[in-house]
Coordinates of N, CA, C and O in Angstrom, one line a residue:
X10 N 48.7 81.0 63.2 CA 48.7 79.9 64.2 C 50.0 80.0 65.0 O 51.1 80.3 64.4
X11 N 49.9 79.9 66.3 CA 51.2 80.1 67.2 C 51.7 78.5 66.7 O 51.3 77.6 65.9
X12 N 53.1 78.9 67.9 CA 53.6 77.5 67.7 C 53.1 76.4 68.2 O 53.0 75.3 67.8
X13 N 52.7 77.1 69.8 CA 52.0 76.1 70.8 C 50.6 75.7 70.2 O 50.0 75.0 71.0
X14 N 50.0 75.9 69.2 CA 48.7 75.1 68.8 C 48.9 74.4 68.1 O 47.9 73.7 68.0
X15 N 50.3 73.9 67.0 CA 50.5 72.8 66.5 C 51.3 71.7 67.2 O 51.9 70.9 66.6
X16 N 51.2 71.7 69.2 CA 52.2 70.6 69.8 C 50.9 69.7 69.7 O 49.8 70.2 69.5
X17 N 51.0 68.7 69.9 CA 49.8 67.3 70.4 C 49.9 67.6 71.9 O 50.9 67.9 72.6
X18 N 48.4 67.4 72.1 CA 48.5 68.0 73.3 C 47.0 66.4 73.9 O 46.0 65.9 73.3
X19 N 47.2 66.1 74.9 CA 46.6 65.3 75.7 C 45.4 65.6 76.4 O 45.2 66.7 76.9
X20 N 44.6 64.6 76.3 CA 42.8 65.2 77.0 C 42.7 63.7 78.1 O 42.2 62.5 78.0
X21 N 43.2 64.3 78.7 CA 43.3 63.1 79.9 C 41.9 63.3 80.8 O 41.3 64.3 80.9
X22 N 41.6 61.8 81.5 CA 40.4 61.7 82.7 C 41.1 60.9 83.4 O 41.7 59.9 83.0
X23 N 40.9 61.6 85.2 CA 41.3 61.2 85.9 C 40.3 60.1 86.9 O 39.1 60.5 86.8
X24 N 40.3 59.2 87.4 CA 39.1 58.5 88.2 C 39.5 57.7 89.2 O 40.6 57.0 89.2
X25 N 38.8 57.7 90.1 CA 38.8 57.3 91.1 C 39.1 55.0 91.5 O 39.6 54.0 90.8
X26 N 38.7 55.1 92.2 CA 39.3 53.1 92.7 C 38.0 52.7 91.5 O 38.2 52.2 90.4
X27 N 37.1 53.0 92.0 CA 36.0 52.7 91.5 C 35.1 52.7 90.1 O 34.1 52.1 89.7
X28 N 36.1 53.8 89.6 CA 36.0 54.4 88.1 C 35.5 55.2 87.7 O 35.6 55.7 86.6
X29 N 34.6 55.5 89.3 CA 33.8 57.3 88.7 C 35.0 58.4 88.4 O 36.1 58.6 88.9
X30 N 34.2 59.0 87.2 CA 35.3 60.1 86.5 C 35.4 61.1 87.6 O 34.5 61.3 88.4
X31 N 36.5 61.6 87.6 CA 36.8 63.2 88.4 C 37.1 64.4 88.2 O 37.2 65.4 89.0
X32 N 37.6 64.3 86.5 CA 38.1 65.5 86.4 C 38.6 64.9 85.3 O 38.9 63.7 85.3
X33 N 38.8 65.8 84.0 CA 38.9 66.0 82.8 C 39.5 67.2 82.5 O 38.9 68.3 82.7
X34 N 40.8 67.1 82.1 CA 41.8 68.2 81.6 C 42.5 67.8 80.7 O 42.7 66.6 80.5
X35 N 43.2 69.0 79.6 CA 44.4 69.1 78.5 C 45.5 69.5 79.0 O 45.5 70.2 80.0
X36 N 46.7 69.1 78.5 CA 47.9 69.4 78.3 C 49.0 68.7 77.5 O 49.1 67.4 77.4
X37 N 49.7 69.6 76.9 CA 51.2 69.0 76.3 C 51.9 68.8 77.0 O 52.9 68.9 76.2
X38 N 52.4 68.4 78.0 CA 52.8 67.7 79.6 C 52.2 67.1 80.5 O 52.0 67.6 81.6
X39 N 51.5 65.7 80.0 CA 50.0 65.8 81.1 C 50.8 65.4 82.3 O 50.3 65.7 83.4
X40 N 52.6 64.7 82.3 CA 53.1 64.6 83.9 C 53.1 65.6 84.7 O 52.9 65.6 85.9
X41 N 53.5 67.0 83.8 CA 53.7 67.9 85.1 C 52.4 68.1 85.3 O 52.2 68.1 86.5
X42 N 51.3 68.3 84.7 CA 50.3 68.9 85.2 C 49.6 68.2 85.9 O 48.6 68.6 86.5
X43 N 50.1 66.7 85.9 CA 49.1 65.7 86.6 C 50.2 65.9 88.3 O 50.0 65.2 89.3
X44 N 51.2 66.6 88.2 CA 52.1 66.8 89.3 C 51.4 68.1 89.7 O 51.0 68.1 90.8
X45 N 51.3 68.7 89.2 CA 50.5 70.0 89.9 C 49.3 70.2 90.3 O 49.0 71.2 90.9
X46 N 48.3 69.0 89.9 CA 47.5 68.5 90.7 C 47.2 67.7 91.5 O 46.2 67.5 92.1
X47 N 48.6 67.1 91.6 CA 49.1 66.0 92.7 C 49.3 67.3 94.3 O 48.9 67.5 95.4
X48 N 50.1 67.7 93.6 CA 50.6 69.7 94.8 C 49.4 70.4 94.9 O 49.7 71.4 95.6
X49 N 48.4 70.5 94.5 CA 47.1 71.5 94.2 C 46.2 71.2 95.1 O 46.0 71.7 96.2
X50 N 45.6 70.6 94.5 CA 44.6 69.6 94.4 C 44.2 69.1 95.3 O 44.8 68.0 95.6
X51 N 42.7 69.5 96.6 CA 42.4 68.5 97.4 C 41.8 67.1 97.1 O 42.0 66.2 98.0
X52 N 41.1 66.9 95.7 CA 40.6 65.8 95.4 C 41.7 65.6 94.8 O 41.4 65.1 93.8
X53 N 42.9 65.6 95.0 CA 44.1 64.7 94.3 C 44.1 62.7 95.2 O 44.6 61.7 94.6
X54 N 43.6 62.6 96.3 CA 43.8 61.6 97.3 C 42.9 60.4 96.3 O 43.3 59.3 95.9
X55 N 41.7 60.9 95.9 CA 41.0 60.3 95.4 C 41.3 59.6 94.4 O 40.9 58.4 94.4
X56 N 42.1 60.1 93.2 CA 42.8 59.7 91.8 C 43.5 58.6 92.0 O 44.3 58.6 92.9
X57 N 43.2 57.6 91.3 CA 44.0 56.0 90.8 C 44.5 56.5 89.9 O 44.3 56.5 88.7
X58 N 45.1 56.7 90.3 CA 46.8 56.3 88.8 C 46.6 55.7 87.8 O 46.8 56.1 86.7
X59 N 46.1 54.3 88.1 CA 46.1 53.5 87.4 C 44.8 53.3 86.3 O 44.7 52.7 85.3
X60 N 43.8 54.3 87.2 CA 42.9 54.6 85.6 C 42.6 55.5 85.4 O 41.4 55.8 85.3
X61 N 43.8 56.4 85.3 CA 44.3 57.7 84.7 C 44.2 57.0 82.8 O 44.6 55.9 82.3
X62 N 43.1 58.2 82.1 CA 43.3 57.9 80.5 C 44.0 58.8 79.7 O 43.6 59.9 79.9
X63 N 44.9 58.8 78.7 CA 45.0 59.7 78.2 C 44.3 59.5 76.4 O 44.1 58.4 75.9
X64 N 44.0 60.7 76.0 CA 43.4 60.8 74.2 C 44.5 61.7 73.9 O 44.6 62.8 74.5
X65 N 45.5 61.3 72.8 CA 46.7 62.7 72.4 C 45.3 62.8 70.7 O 44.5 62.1 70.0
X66 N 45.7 64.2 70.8 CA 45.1 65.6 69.6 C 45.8 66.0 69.3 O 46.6 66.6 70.1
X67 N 45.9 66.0 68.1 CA 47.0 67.2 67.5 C 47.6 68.5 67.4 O 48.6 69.1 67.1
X68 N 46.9 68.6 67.7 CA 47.0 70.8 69.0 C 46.0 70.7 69.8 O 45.0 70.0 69.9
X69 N 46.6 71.9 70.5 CA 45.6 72.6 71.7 C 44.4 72.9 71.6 O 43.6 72.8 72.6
X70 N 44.0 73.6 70.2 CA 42.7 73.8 70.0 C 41.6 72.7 70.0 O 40.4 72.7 70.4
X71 N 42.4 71.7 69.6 CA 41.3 70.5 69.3 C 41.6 69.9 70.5 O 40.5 69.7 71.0
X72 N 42.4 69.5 71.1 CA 42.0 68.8 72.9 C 41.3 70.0 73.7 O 40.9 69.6 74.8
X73 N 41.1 71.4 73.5 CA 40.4 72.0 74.1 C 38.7 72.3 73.8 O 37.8 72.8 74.5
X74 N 38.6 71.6 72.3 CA 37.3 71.7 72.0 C 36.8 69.9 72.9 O 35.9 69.6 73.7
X75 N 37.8 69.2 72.4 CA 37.1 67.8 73.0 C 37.2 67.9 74.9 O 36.7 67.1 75.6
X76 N 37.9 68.8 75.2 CA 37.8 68.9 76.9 C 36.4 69.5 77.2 O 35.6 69.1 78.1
X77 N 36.1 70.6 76.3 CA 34.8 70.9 76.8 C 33.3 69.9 76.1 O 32.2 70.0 76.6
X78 N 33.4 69.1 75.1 CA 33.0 68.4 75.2 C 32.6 67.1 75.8 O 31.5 66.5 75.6
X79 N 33.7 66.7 76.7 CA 34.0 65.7 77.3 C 33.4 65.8 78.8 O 33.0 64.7 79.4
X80 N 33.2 67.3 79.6 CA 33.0 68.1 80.5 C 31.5 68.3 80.4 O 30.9 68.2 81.5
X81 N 30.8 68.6 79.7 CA 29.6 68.7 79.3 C 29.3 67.1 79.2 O 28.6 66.6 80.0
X82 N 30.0 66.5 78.3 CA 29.0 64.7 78.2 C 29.0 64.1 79.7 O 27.9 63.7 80.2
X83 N 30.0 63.9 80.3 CA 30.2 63.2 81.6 C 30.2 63.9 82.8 O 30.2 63.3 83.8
X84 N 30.2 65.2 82.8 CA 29.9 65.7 84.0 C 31.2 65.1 84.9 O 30.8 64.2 85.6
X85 N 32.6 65.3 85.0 CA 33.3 64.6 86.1 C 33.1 65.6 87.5 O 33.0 66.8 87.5
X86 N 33.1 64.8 88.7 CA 32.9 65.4 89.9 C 33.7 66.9 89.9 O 33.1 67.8 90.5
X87 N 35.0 67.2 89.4 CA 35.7 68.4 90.0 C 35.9 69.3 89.0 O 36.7 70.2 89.1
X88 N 35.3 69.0 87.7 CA 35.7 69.8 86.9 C 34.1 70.7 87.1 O 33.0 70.2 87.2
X89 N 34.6 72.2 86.9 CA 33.4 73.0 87.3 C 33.4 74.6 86.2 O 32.6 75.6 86.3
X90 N 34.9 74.2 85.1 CA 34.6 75.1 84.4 C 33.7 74.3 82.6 O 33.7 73.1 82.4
X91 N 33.2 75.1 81.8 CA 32.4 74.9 80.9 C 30.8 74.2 81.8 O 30.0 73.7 81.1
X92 N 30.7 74.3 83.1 CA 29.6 74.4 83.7 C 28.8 75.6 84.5 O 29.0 75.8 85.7
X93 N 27.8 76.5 83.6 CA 27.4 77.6 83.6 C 27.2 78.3 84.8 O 27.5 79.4 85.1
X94 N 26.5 77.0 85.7 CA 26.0 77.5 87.0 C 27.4 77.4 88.3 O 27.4 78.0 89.4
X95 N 28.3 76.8 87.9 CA 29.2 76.6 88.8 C 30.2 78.2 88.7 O 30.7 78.9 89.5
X96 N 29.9 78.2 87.2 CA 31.3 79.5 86.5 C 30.9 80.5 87.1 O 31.7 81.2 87.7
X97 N 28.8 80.9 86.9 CA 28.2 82.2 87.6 C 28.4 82.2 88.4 O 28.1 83.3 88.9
X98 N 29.0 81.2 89.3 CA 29.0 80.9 90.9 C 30.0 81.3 91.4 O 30.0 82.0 92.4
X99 N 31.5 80.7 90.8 CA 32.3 81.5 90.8 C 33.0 82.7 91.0 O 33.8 83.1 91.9
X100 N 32.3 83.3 89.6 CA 32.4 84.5 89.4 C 31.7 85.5 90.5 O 32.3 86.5 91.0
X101 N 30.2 85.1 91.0 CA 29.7 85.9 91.7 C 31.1 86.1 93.2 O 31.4 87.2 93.6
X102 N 31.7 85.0 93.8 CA 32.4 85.1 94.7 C 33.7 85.5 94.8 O 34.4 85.5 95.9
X103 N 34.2 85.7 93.7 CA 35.2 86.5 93.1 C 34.6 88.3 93.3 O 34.8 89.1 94.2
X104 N 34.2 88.3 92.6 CA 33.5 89.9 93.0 C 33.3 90.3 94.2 O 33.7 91.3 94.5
X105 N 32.3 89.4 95.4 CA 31.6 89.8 96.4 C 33.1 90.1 96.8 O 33.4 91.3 96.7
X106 N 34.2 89.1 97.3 CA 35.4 89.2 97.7 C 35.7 90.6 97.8 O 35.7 91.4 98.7
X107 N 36.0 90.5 95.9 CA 36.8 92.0 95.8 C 36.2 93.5 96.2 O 36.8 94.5 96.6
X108 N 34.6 93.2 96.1 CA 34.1 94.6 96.7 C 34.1 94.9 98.1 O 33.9 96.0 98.5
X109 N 34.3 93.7 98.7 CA 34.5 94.1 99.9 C 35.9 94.3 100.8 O 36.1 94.4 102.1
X110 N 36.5 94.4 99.9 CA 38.3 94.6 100.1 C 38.0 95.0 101.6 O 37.9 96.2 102.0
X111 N 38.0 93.7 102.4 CA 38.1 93.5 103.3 C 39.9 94.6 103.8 O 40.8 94.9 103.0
X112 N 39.8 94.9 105.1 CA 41.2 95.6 105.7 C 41.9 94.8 106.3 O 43.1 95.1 106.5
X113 N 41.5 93.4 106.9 CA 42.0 92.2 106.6 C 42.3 91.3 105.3 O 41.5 90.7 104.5
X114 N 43.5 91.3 105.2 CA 43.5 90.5 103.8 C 43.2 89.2 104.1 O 43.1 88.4 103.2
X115 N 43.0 88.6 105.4 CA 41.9 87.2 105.2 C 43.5 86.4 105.2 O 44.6 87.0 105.3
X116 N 43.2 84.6 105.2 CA 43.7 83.9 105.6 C 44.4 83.2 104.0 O 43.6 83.0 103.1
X117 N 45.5 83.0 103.8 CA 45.7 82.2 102.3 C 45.0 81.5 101.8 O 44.7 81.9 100.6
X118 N 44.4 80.2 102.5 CA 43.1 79.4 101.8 C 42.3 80.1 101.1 O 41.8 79.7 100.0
X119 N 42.0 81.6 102.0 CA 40.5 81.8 101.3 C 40.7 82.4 99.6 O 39.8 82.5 98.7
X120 N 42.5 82.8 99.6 CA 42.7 83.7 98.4 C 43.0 82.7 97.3 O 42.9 83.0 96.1
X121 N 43.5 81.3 97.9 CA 43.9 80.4 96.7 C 42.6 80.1 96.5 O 42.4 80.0 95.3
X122 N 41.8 79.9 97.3 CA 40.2 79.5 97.0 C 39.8 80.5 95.4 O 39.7 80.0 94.3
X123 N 39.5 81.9 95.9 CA 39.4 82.7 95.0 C 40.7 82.6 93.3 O 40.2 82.7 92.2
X124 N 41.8 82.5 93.6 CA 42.6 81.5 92.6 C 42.1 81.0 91.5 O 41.9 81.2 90.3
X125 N 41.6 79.8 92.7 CA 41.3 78.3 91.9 C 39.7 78.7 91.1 O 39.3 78.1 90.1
X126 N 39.1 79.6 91.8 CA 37.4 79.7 91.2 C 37.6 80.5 90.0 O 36.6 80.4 89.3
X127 N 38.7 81.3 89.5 CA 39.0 82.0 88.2 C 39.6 81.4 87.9 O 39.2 81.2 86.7
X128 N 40.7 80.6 88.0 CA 41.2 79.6 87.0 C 39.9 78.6 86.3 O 39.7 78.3 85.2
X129 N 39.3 78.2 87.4 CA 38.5 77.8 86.7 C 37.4 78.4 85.7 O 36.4 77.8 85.6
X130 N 37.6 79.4 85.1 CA 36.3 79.8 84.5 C 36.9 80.0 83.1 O 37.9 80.6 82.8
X131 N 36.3 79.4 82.4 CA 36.5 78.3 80.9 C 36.5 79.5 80.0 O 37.4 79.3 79.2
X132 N 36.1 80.5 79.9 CA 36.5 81.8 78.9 C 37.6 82.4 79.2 O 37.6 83.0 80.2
X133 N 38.6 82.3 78.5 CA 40.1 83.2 78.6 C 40.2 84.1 78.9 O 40.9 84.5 79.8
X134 N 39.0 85.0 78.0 CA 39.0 86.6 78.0 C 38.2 86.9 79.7 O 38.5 87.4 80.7
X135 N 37.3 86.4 79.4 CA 36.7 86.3 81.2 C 38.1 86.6 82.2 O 38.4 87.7 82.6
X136 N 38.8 85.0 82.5 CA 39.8 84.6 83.2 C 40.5 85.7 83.2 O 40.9 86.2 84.3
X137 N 40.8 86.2 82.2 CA 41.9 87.3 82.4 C 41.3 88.6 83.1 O 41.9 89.3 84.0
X138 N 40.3 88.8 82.7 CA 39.7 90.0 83.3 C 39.5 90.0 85.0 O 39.8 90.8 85.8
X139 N 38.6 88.5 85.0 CA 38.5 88.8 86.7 C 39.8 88.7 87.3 O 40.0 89.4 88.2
X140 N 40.9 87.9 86.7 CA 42.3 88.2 87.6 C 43.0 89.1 87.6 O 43.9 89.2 88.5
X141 N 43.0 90.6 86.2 CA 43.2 91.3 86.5 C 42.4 92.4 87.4 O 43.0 93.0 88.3
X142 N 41.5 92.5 87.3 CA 40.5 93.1 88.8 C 41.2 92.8 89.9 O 41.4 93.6 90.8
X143 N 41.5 91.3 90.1 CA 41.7 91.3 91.1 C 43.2 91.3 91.6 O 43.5 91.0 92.8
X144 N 43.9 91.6 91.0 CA 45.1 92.3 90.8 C 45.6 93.2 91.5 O 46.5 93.1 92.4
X145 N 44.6 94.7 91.0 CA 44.5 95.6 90.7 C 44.1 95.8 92.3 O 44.7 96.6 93.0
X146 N 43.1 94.8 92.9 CA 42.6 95.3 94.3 C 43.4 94.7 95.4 O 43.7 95.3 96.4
X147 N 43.8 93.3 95.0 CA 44.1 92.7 96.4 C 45.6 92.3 96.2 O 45.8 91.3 95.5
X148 N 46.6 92.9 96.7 CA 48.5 92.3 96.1 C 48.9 91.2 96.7 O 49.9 90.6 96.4
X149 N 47.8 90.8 97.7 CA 48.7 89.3 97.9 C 48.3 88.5 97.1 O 48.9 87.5 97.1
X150 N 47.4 88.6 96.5 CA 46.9 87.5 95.4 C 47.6 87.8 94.1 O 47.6 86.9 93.3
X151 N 48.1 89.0 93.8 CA 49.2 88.9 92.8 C 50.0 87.9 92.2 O 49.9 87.8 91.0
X152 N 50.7 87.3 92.8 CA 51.4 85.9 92.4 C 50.3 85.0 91.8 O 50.4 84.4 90.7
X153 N 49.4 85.0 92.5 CA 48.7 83.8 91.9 C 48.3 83.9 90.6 O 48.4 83.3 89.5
X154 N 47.6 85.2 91.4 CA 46.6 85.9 89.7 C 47.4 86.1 88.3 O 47.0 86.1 87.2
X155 N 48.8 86.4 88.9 CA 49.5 86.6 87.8 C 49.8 85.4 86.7 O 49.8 85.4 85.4
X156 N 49.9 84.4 87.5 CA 50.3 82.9 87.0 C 49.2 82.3 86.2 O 49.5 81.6 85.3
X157 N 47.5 82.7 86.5 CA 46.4 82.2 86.2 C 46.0 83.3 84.7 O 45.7 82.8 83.6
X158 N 46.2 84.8 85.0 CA 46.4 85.5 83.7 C 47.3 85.2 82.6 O 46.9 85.1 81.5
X159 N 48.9 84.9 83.0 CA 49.4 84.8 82.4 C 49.0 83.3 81.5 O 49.2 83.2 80.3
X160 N 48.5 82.2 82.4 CA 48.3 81.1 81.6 C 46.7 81.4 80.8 O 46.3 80.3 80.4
X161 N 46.1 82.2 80.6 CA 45.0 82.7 80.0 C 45.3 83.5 78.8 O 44.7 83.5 77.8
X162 N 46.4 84.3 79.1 CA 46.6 84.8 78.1 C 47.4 83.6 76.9 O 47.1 83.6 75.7
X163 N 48.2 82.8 77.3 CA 49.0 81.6 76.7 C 47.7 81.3 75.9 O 47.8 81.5 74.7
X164 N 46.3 80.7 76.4 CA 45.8 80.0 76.3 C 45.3 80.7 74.8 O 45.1 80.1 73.8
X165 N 45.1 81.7 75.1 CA 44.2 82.6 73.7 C 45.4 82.7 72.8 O 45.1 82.5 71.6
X166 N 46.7 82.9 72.9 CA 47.3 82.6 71.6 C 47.6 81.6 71.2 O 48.0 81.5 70.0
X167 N 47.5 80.6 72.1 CA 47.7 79.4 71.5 C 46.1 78.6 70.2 O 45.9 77.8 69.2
X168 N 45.2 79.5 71.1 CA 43.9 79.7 70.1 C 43.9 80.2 69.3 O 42.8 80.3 68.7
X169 N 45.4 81.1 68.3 CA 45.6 81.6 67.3 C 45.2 83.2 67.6 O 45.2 83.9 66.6
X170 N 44.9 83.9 69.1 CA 44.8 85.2 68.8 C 46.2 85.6 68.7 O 47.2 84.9 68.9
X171 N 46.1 87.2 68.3 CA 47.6 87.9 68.0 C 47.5 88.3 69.9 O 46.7 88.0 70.8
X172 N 48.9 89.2 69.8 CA 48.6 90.0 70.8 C 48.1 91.3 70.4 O 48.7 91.9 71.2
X173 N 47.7 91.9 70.0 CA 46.6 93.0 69.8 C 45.6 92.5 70.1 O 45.0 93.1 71.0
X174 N 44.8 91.2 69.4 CA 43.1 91.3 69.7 C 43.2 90.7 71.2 O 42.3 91.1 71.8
X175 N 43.9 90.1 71.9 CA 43.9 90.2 73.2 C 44.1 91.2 73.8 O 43.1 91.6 74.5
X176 N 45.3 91.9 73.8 CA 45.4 93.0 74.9 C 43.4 94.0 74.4 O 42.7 94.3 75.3
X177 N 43.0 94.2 73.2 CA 42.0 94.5 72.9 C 40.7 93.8 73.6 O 39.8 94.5 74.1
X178 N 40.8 92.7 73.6 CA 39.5 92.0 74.3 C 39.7 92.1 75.8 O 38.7 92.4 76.4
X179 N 40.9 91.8 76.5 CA 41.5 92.1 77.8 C 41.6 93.7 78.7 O 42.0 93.9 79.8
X180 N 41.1 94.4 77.9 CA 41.6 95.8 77.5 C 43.1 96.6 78.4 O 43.0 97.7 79.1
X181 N 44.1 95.9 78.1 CA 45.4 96.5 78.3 C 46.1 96.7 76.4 O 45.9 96.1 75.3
X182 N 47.0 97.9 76.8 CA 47.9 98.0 75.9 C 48.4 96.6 74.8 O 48.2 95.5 75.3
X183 N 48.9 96.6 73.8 CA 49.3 95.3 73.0 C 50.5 95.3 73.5 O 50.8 94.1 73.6
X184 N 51.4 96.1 74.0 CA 53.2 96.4 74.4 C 52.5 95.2 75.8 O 53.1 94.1 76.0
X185 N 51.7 95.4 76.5 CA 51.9 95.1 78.0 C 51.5 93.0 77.6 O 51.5 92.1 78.5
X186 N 51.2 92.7 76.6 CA 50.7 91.4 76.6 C 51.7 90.4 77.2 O 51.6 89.7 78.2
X187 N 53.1 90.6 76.1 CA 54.0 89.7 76.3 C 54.1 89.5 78.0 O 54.0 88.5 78.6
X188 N 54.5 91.0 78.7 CA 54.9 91.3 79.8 C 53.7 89.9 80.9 O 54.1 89.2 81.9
X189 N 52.4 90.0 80.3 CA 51.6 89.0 81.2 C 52.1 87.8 81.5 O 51.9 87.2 82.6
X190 N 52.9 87.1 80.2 CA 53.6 85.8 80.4 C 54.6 85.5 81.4 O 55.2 84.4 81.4
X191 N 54.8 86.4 82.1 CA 55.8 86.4 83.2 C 55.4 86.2 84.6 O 56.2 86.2 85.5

């Protein structure tokens, strides 16, 4: 068990004036992360503060099993990972992108767009893969992708993998894991 799977970690829902849910996320900092969805986030305008919920769990694993159960029970409007059809959907637009390694690298929106559709996709080992692809093809999305891998990889050891069965499931070297967290 890493260290980061024994912090308490928070399974917050965010909602709107009215109280429809919007989005359902974990973290052991839910301020900053509720700050980087504040900076992120177009459906951030919509969020009441004030019936912001939090559930603290005693590690990460267990606020990430009750996130995706929580995601599946209520369906909030913007959460679109552990939802099959949204993730395929995704993913399919992530690819089309990359194969067409346009000679235009296209406008920033469309790349944070592509960002935000692999951050969102609820398998680590996934996540890491399509952002390394896309890595590999497109360098202005570098920064992002790096930030979205690297927090995928976090994510799986915090799930108790080593770095071997990741760089193995990821298929990079075990020397290059640490290097992702950067």
């Amino acid at each position: 068990m890493t260290a980061a799977a024994g912090v308490p970690t928070a399974l917050y829902r965010l909602r709107d004036s009215a109280g429809q849910l919007l989005y359902v996320g974990i973290s052991s900092s839910p301020a900053s992360r509720l700050g980087a969805h504040r900076r992120e986030k177009a459906w951030w305008p919509e969020v009441d503060p004030a019936r912001t919920s939090y559930e603290w769990l005693p590690n990460r694993p267990a606020a990430a099993r009750a996130e995706v159960a929580a995601i599946a029970s209520e369906a909030p409007r913007y959460n679109v990972a552990d939802n099959p059809a949204e993730r395929d959907a995704m993913a399919a637009r992530a690819r089309e992108v990359s194969r067409q390694r346009m000679a235009n690298v296209g406008t920033m929106p469309e790349w944070d767009a592509i960002a935000d559709d692999i951050e969102a996709v609820a398998d680590p080992v996934e996540r890491a893969r399509l952002a390394g692809r896309q890595l590999a093809e497109v360098p202005v999305m570098q920064r992002a992708l790096r930030a979205v891998r690297g927090a995928a990889v976090r994510e799986m050891q915090a799930g108790g993998l080593s770095n071997a069965e990741i760089a193995r499931r990821i298929g990079v070297h075990r020397n290059r894991v640490p290097q992702l967290l950067t």
